[in-house]
């Protein structure tokens, strides 16, 4: 079974509007971490936001927020006020277990395209 | 902030030759390095995990004799693709365990390998 599932291969959003990128995960661990990364065409992985499994509040970082629904095992990324520079691939990833050095498992990614 | 310098950023080599990719942590000690491969329009797939001073642990299906990983110091890990073939053409990216930044992971900028 896939550990991280991103069901939207591609998404369009109008500039200045908000967009939600979906991510569901599967783990039997009680302690885990969820990450979102942005990958522009240059290939670098840009860290956006992190949510720990024990965090009670949804994580926010500027225009990025994470809609964490633990019971549903979903960790959707919300980007507010989309900008043209937001056009990129977005990956959801999970670290299982408490150890910050454990490997990350990535979802298949969503390509976001922002329309002017 | 934490930086992992990855070189080269791109390389073209002839079939049958070997290519070395370096990842160097510039301002922290990377006890663990993760090596990922990303084929076009796909996600990042973990190839191997290397710990300083010990042998790398390879994921199932990754040929350890073909993808040689050396992690001889706390600041340098290398991946050598031996006897490269066109099917090895891919984007290779490293990620260092970094307990001080980005919730544990700092990525290199990636290497685009083309084998002709």
PDB file of C-alpha atoms in Angstrom:
ATOM      1  CA  UNK A   1       0.000   0.000   0.000  1.00  0.00           C
ATOM      2  CA  UNK A   2       1.144   3.512  -0.714  1.00  0.00           C
ATOM      3  CA  UNK A   3       2.304   5.306   2.377  1.00  0.00           C
ATOM      4  CA  UNK A   4       1.720   8.762   0.897  1.00  0.00           C
ATOM      5  CA  UNK A   5      -0.962   9.439  -1.695  1.00  0.00           C
ATOM      6  CA  UNK A   6      -1.421  12.609  -3.652  1.00  0.00           C
ATOM      7  CA  UNK A   7      -4.463  12.175  -5.859  1.00  0.00           C
ATOM      8  CA  UNK A   8      -4.104  15.336  -7.946  1.00  0.00           C
ATOM      9  CA  UNK A   9      -1.448  14.954 -10.645  1.00  0.00           C
ATOM     10  CA  UNK A  10      -2.081  18.518 -11.805  1.00  0.00           C
ATOM     11  CA  UNK A  11      -3.944  21.552 -10.558  1.00  0.00           C
ATOM     12  CA  UNK A  12      -4.713  24.962 -11.999  1.00  0.00           C
ATOM     13  CA  UNK A  13      -5.396  27.983  -9.839  1.00  0.00           C
ATOM     14  CA  UNK A  14      -6.051  31.592 -10.701  1.00  0.00           C
ATOM     15  CA  UNK A  15      -3.511  34.066  -9.446  1.00  0.00           C
ATOM     16  CA  UNK A  16      -4.443  35.533  -6.036  1.00  0.00           C
ATOM     17  CA  UNK A  17      -6.830  32.694  -5.257  1.00  0.00           C
ATOM     18  CA  UNK A  18      -6.319  29.981  -2.650  1.00  0.00           C
ATOM     19  CA  UNK A  19      -5.648  26.354  -3.555  1.00  0.00           C
ATOM     20  CA  UNK A  20      -5.649  23.101  -1.607  1.00  0.00           C
ATOM     21  CA  UNK A  21      -3.328  20.249  -2.472  1.00  0.00           C
ATOM     22  CA  UNK A  22      -4.415  16.900  -1.108  1.00  0.00           C
ATOM     23  CA  UNK A  23      -2.303  14.392   0.774  1.00  0.00           C
ATOM     24  CA  UNK A  24      -3.311  11.255   2.619  1.00  0.00           C
ATOM     25  CA  UNK A  25      -0.962   8.992   4.479  1.00  0.00           C
ATOM     26  CA  UNK A  26      -0.827   5.545   5.948  1.00  0.00           C
ATOM     27  CA  UNK A  27       1.139   4.569   9.028  1.00  0.00           C
ATOM     28  CA  UNK A  28       0.708   2.498  12.140  1.00  0.00           C
ATOM     29  CA  UNK A  29       3.196   4.623  14.086  1.00  0.00           C
ATOM     30  CA  UNK A  30       1.840   6.978  16.714  1.00  0.00           C
ATOM     31  CA  UNK A  31       4.744   9.354  16.259  1.00  0.00           C
ATOM     32  CA  UNK A  32       5.376  10.685  12.782  1.00  0.00           C
ATOM     33  CA  UNK A  33       6.003  13.887  10.892  1.00  0.00           C
ATOM     34  CA  UNK A  34       4.469  15.259   7.730  1.00  0.00           C
ATOM     35  CA  UNK A  35       6.259  17.588   5.360  1.00  0.00           C
ATOM     36  CA  UNK A  36       5.474  19.560   2.244  1.00  0.00           C
ATOM     37  CA  UNK A  37       8.139  20.486  -0.272  1.00  0.00           C
ATOM     38  CA  UNK A  38       8.077  22.623  -3.391  1.00  0.00           C
ATOM     39  CA  UNK A  39      10.176  21.570  -6.360  1.00  0.00           C
ATOM     40  CA  UNK A  40      10.554  24.162  -9.109  1.00  0.00           C
ATOM     41  CA  UNK A  41      11.863  23.217 -12.536  1.00  0.00           C
ATOM     42  CA  UNK A  42      15.424  23.695 -11.283  1.00  0.00           C
ATOM     43  CA  UNK A  43      14.954  20.554  -9.194  1.00  0.00           C
ATOM     44  CA  UNK A  44      15.829  21.809  -5.731  1.00  0.00           C
ATOM     45  CA  UNK A  45      13.602  20.724  -2.874  1.00  0.00           C
ATOM     46  CA  UNK A  46      12.285  23.704  -0.950  1.00  0.00           C
ATOM     47  CA  UNK A  47      10.903  22.950   2.522  1.00  0.00           C
ATOM     48  CA  UNK A  48       7.531  24.603   3.067  1.00  0.00           C
ATOM     49  CA  UNK A  49       5.891  23.340   6.218  1.00  0.00           C
ATOM     50  CA  UNK A  50       5.956  20.608   8.876  1.00  0.00           C
ATOM     51  CA  UNK A  51       3.308  19.001  11.047  1.00  0.00           C
ATOM     52  CA  UNK A  52       4.101  16.630  13.865  1.00  0.00           C
ATOM     53  CA  UNK A  53       1.610  13.916  14.743  1.00  0.00           C
ATOM     54  CA  UNK A  54       1.258  15.241  18.277  1.00  0.00           C
ATOM     55  CA  UNK A  55       0.847  18.853  17.252  1.00  0.00           C
ATOM     56  CA  UNK A  56      -2.615  20.009  18.202  1.00  0.00           C
ATOM     57  CA  UNK A  57      -2.590  23.125  16.099  1.00  0.00           C
ATOM     58  CA  UNK A  58      -2.431  23.132  12.319  1.00  0.00           C
ATOM     59  CA  UNK A  59       0.942  24.349  11.112  1.00  0.00           C
ATOM     60  CA  UNK A  60       1.177  27.682   9.324  1.00  0.00           C
ATOM     61  CA  UNK A  61       4.090  29.362   7.553  1.00  0.00           C
ATOM     62  CA  UNK A  62       3.241  32.593   5.848  1.00  0.00           C
ATOM     63  CA  UNK A  63       0.921  31.822   2.926  1.00  0.00           C
ATOM     64  CA  UNK A  64       1.166  28.090   3.603  1.00  0.00           C
ATOM     65  CA  UNK A  65      -1.003  26.227   6.050  1.00  0.00           C
ATOM     66  CA  UNK A  66      -1.474  22.555   6.661  1.00  0.00           C
ATOM     67  CA  UNK A  67      -4.953  21.200   7.220  1.00  0.00           C
ATOM     68  CA  UNK A  68      -4.153  18.258   9.488  1.00  0.00           C
ATOM     69  CA  UNK A  69      -6.974  15.780  10.054  1.00  0.00           C
ATOM     70  CA  UNK A  70      -5.431  12.977  12.042  1.00  0.00           C
ATOM     71  CA  UNK A  71      -8.445  10.679  12.170  1.00  0.00           C
ATOM     72  CA  UNK A  72      -8.762  10.850   8.409  1.00  0.00           C
ATOM     73  CA  UNK A  73      -4.984  10.618   7.957  1.00  0.00           C
ATOM     74  CA  UNK A  74      -4.905  13.629   5.728  1.00  0.00           C
ATOM     75  CA  UNK A  75      -2.476  16.540   5.622  1.00  0.00           C
ATOM     76  CA  UNK A  76      -3.595  18.904   2.920  1.00  0.00           C
ATOM     77  CA  UNK A  77      -1.544  21.952   1.986  1.00  0.00           C
ATOM     78  CA  UNK A  78      -3.369  25.218   1.563  1.00  0.00           C
ATOM     79  CA  UNK A  79      -1.685  28.020  -0.344  1.00  0.00           C
ATOM     80  CA  UNK A  80      -3.407  31.357   0.026  1.00  0.00           C
ATOM     81  CA  UNK A  81      -3.180  34.245  -2.445  1.00  0.00           C
ATOM     82  CA  UNK A  82      -1.435  32.205  -5.151  1.00  0.00           C
ATOM     83  CA  UNK A  83       1.393  33.846  -7.024  1.00  0.00           C
ATOM     84  CA  UNK A  84       2.849  33.041 -10.429  1.00  0.00           C
ATOM     85  CA  UNK A  85       6.018  31.906  -8.692  1.00  0.00           C
ATOM     86  CA  UNK A  86       4.051  29.195  -6.919  1.00  0.00           C
ATOM     87  CA  UNK A  87       3.916  27.203 -10.170  1.00  0.00           C
ATOM     88  CA  UNK A  88       5.923  24.063  -9.398  1.00  0.00           C
ATOM     89  CA  UNK A  89       5.697  20.443  -8.278  1.00  0.00           C
ATOM     90  CA  UNK A  90       4.590  19.934  -4.701  1.00  0.00           C
ATOM     91  CA  UNK A  91       5.432  16.838  -2.711  1.00  0.00           C
ATOM     92  CA  UNK A  92       3.977  15.586   0.517  1.00  0.00           C
ATOM     93  CA  UNK A  93       6.320  13.422   2.590  1.00  0.00           C
ATOM     94  CA  UNK A  94       6.254  11.497   5.834  1.00  0.00           C
ATOM     95  CA  UNK A  95       8.806  10.513   8.417  1.00  0.00           C
ATOM     96  CA  UNK A  96       7.676   7.549  10.473  1.00  0.00           C
ATOM     97  CA  UNK A  97       8.756   7.233  14.045  1.00  0.00           C
ATOM     98  CA  UNK A  98      10.168   9.785  16.433  1.00  0.00           C
ATOM     99  CA  UNK A  99      13.730   9.837  15.172  1.00  0.00           C
ATOM    100  CA  UNK A 100      14.370  12.974  13.162  1.00  0.00           C
ATOM    101  CA  UNK A 101      16.901  11.019  11.151  1.00  0.00           C
ATOM    102  CA  UNK A 102      14.524   8.482   9.723  1.00  0.00           C
ATOM    103  CA  UNK A 103      14.011   8.461   5.976  1.00  0.00           C
ATOM    104  CA  UNK A 104      11.305  10.468   4.259  1.00  0.00           C
ATOM    105  CA  UNK A 105       8.757   8.754   2.046  1.00  0.00           C
ATOM    106  CA  UNK A 106       7.341  10.925  -0.708  1.00  0.00           C
ATOM    107  CA  UNK A 107       4.008  11.020  -2.465  1.00  0.00           C
ATOM    108  CA  UNK A 108       3.708  11.127  -6.227  1.00  0.00           C
ATOM    109  CA  UNK A 109       3.477  14.901  -6.332  1.00  0.00           C
ATOM    110  CA  UNK A 110       1.065  17.495  -7.669  1.00  0.00           C
ATOM    111  CA  UNK A 111       1.966  19.930 -10.406  1.00  0.00           C
ATOM    112  CA  UNK A 112       0.479  23.320  -9.616  1.00  0.00           C
ATOM    113  CA  UNK A 113       0.052  25.843 -12.372  1.00  0.00           C
ATOM    114  CA  UNK A 114      -0.934  29.391 -11.490  1.00  0.00           C
ATOM    115  CA  UNK A 115      -2.773  31.282 -14.196  1.00  0.00           C
ATOM    116  CA  UNK A 116      -2.346  35.041 -14.547  1.00  0.00           C
TER     117      UNK A 116
ATOM    118  CA  UNK B   1      21.132  28.352   7.505  1.00  0.00           C
ATOM    119  CA  UNK B   2      22.094  24.757   6.893  1.00  0.00           C
ATOM    120  CA  UNK B   3      23.429  24.084   3.426  1.00  0.00           C
ATOM    121  CA  UNK B   4      24.261  20.918   1.553  1.00  0.00           C
ATOM    122  CA  UNK B   5      26.398  21.603  -1.485  1.00  0.00           C
ATOM    123  CA  UNK B   6      25.866  19.042  -4.246  1.00  0.00           C
ATOM    124  CA  UNK B   7      28.132  18.791  -7.291  1.00  0.00           C
ATOM    125  CA  UNK B   8      27.990  18.593 -10.178  1.00  0.00           C
ATOM    126  CA  UNK B   9      24.587  20.103 -10.868  1.00  0.00           C
ATOM    127  CA  UNK B  10      24.491  18.372 -14.210  1.00  0.00           C
ATOM    128  CA  UNK B  11      26.699  15.905 -16.033  1.00  0.00           C
ATOM    129  CA  UNK B  12      26.690  14.147 -19.375  1.00  0.00           C
ATOM    130  CA  UNK B  13      28.748  10.989 -19.671  1.00  0.00           C
ATOM    131  CA  UNK B  14      29.318   8.223 -22.139  1.00  0.00           C
ATOM    132  CA  UNK B  15      27.810   4.815 -21.621  1.00  0.00           C
ATOM    133  CA  UNK B  16      30.167   2.588 -19.691  1.00  0.00           C
ATOM    134  CA  UNK B  17      31.939   5.325 -17.766  1.00  0.00           C
ATOM    135  CA  UNK B  18      31.592   6.179 -14.087  1.00  0.00           C
ATOM    136  CA  UNK B  19      30.323   9.373 -12.552  1.00  0.00           C
ATOM    137  CA  UNK B  20      30.836  10.647  -9.003  1.00  0.00           C
ATOM    138  CA  UNK B  21      28.357  12.931  -7.280  1.00  0.00           C
ATOM    139  CA  UNK B  22      29.384  14.743  -4.113  1.00  0.00           C
ATOM    140  CA  UNK B  23      27.268  16.098  -1.298  1.00  0.00           C
ATOM    141  CA  UNK B  24      29.006  18.231   1.265  1.00  0.00           C
ATOM    142  CA  UNK B  25      27.446  19.706   4.382  1.00  0.00           C
ATOM    143  CA  UNK B  26      28.891  23.179   4.775  1.00  0.00           C
ATOM    144  CA  UNK B  27      28.039  24.254   8.308  1.00  0.00           C
ATOM    145  CA  UNK B  28      26.949  21.158  10.140  1.00  0.00           C
ATOM    146  CA  UNK B  29      27.931  17.549  10.566  1.00  0.00           C
ATOM    147  CA  UNK B  30      25.864  15.128   8.540  1.00  0.00           C
ATOM    148  CA  UNK B  31      25.989  11.791  10.302  1.00  0.00           C
ATOM    149  CA  UNK B  32      23.384  10.399   7.932  1.00  0.00           C
ATOM    150  CA  UNK B  33      22.877  11.061   4.237  1.00  0.00           C
ATOM    151  CA  UNK B  34      19.937   9.883   2.165  1.00  0.00           C
ATOM    152  CA  UNK B  35      20.332   9.428  -1.583  1.00  0.00           C
ATOM    153  CA  UNK B  36      17.269   9.721  -3.810  1.00  0.00           C
ATOM    154  CA  UNK B  37      16.654   9.190  -7.505  1.00  0.00           C
ATOM    155  CA  UNK B  38      13.933  10.951  -9.417  1.00  0.00           C
ATOM    156  CA  UNK B  39      12.931   9.977 -12.946  1.00  0.00           C
ATOM    157  CA  UNK B  40      11.146  12.584 -15.101  1.00  0.00           C
ATOM    158  CA  UNK B  41       7.670  13.421 -13.857  1.00  0.00           C
ATOM    159  CA  UNK B  42       7.997  10.979 -10.983  1.00  0.00           C
ATOM    160  CA  UNK B  43       8.528  11.211  -7.278  1.00  0.00           C
ATOM    161  CA  UNK B  44      11.710  10.877  -5.248  1.00  0.00           C
ATOM    162  CA  UNK B  45      12.610   7.292  -4.530  1.00  0.00           C
ATOM    163  CA  UNK B  46      15.086   6.471  -1.782  1.00  0.00           C
ATOM    164  CA  UNK B  47      18.099   4.573  -3.097  1.00  0.00           C
ATOM    165  CA  UNK B  48      20.201   4.236   0.005  1.00  0.00           C
ATOM    166  CA  UNK B  49      20.997   5.573   3.431  1.00  0.00           C
ATOM    167  CA  UNK B  50      24.581   6.166   4.420  1.00  0.00           C
ATOM    168  CA  UNK B  51      25.979   6.701   7.885  1.00  0.00           C
ATOM    169  CA  UNK B  52      29.397   8.171   8.468  1.00  0.00           C
ATOM    170  CA  UNK B  53      32.011   5.511   8.833  1.00  0.00           C
ATOM    171  CA  UNK B  54      29.826   2.538   7.981  1.00  0.00           C
ATOM    172  CA  UNK B  55      28.460   0.776   4.926  1.00  0.00           C
ATOM    173  CA  UNK B  56      25.410   2.187   3.218  1.00  0.00           C
ATOM    174  CA  UNK B  57      22.035   0.504   3.460  1.00  0.00           C
ATOM    175  CA  UNK B  58      20.452   0.057   0.066  1.00  0.00           C
ATOM    176  CA  UNK B  59      16.760  -0.122  -0.727  1.00  0.00           C
ATOM    177  CA  UNK B  60      15.382  -3.209  -2.359  1.00  0.00           C
ATOM    178  CA  UNK B  61      16.100  -3.291  -6.066  1.00  0.00           C
ATOM    179  CA  UNK B  62      19.044  -0.879  -5.954  1.00  0.00           C
ATOM    180  CA  UNK B  63      22.309  -2.473  -7.059  1.00  0.00           C
ATOM    181  CA  UNK B  64      24.928  -1.693  -4.456  1.00  0.00           C
ATOM    182  CA  UNK B  65      27.778  -2.609  -6.819  1.00  0.00           C
ATOM    183  CA  UNK B  66      26.511  -0.161  -9.376  1.00  0.00           C
ATOM    184  CA  UNK B  67      25.731   2.724  -7.047  1.00  0.00           C
ATOM    185  CA  UNK B  68      28.710   3.027  -4.736  1.00  0.00           C
ATOM    186  CA  UNK B  69      28.183   5.235  -1.721  1.00  0.00           C
ATOM    187  CA  UNK B  70      30.990   6.482   0.460  1.00  0.00           C
ATOM    188  CA  UNK B  71      30.474   8.480   3.631  1.00  0.00           C
ATOM    189  CA  UNK B  72      33.969   8.689   4.989  1.00  0.00           C
ATOM    190  CA  UNK B  73      33.610  11.962   6.857  1.00  0.00           C
ATOM    191  CA  UNK B  74      30.937  13.888   8.713  1.00  0.00           C
ATOM    192  CA  UNK B  75      30.780  16.490   5.963  1.00  0.00           C
ATOM    193  CA  UNK B  76      31.091  14.503   2.750  1.00  0.00           C
ATOM    194  CA  UNK B  77      29.116  11.726   1.129  1.00  0.00           C
ATOM    195  CA  UNK B  78      29.602  10.574  -2.439  1.00  0.00           C
ATOM    196  CA  UNK B  79      27.576   8.513  -4.877  1.00  0.00           C
ATOM    197  CA  UNK B  80      29.403   6.904  -7.769  1.00  0.00           C
ATOM    198  CA  UNK B  81      27.397   5.525 -10.643  1.00  0.00           C
ATOM    199  CA  UNK B  82      29.633   2.846 -12.127  1.00  0.00           C
ATOM    200  CA  UNK B  83      29.454   1.655 -15.716  1.00  0.00           C
ATOM    201  CA  UNK B  84      26.621   4.055 -16.394  1.00  0.00           C
ATOM    202  CA  UNK B  85      23.989   3.200 -18.986  1.00  0.00           C
ATOM    203  CA  UNK B  86      21.264   5.351 -20.552  1.00  0.00           C
ATOM    204  CA  UNK B  87      18.677   3.908 -18.168  1.00  0.00           C
ATOM    205  CA  UNK B  88      20.670   5.443 -15.284  1.00  0.00           C
ATOM    206  CA  UNK B  89      19.883   8.888 -16.644  1.00  0.00           C
ATOM    207  CA  UNK B  90      17.961  10.563 -13.871  1.00  0.00           C
ATOM    208  CA  UNK B  91      17.960  13.314 -11.265  1.00  0.00           C
ATOM    209  CA  UNK B  92      19.917  12.364  -8.155  1.00  0.00           C
ATOM    210  CA  UNK B  93      19.488  14.312  -4.952  1.00  0.00           C
ATOM    211  CA  UNK B  94      20.937  13.913  -1.500  1.00  0.00           C
ATOM    212  CA  UNK B  95      19.410  14.844   1.830  1.00  0.00           C
ATOM    213  CA  UNK B  96      21.419  15.178   5.002  1.00  0.00           C
ATOM    214  CA  UNK B  97      20.160  14.488   8.470  1.00  0.00           C
ATOM    215  CA  UNK B  98      20.287  17.848  10.170  1.00  0.00           C
ATOM    216  CA  UNK B  99      18.766  18.033  13.623  1.00  0.00           C
ATOM    217  CA  UNK B 100      19.176  21.802  13.642  1.00  0.00           C
ATOM    218  CA  UNK B 101      17.190  22.832  10.585  1.00  0.00           C
ATOM    219  CA  UNK B 102      14.117  22.115   8.480  1.00  0.00           C
ATOM    220  CA  UNK B 103      12.837  19.608  11.042  1.00  0.00           C
ATOM    221  CA  UNK B 104      15.691  17.263  10.301  1.00  0.00           C
ATOM    222  CA  UNK B 105      16.425  17.312   6.597  1.00  0.00           C
ATOM    223  CA  UNK B 106      18.525  19.522   4.370  1.00  0.00           C
ATOM    224  CA  UNK B 107      18.568  18.724   0.665  1.00  0.00           C
ATOM    225  CA  UNK B 108      21.283  19.237  -1.880  1.00  0.00           C
ATOM    226  CA  UNK B 109      20.372  20.983  -5.102  1.00  0.00           C
ATOM    227  CA  UNK B 110      20.436  17.792  -7.147  1.00  0.00           C
ATOM    228  CA  UNK B 111      22.434  16.377 -10.057  1.00  0.00           C
ATOM    229  CA  UNK B 112      20.940  15.770 -13.450  1.00  0.00           C
ATOM    230  CA  UNK B 113      22.756  12.826 -15.026  1.00  0.00           C
ATOM    231  CA  UNK B 114      22.465  12.089 -18.729  1.00  0.00           C
ATOM    232  CA  UNK B 115      24.164   8.990 -20.094  1.00  0.00           C
ATOM    233  CA  UNK B 116      24.646   8.941 -23.864  1.00  0.00           C
TER     234      UNK B 116
END
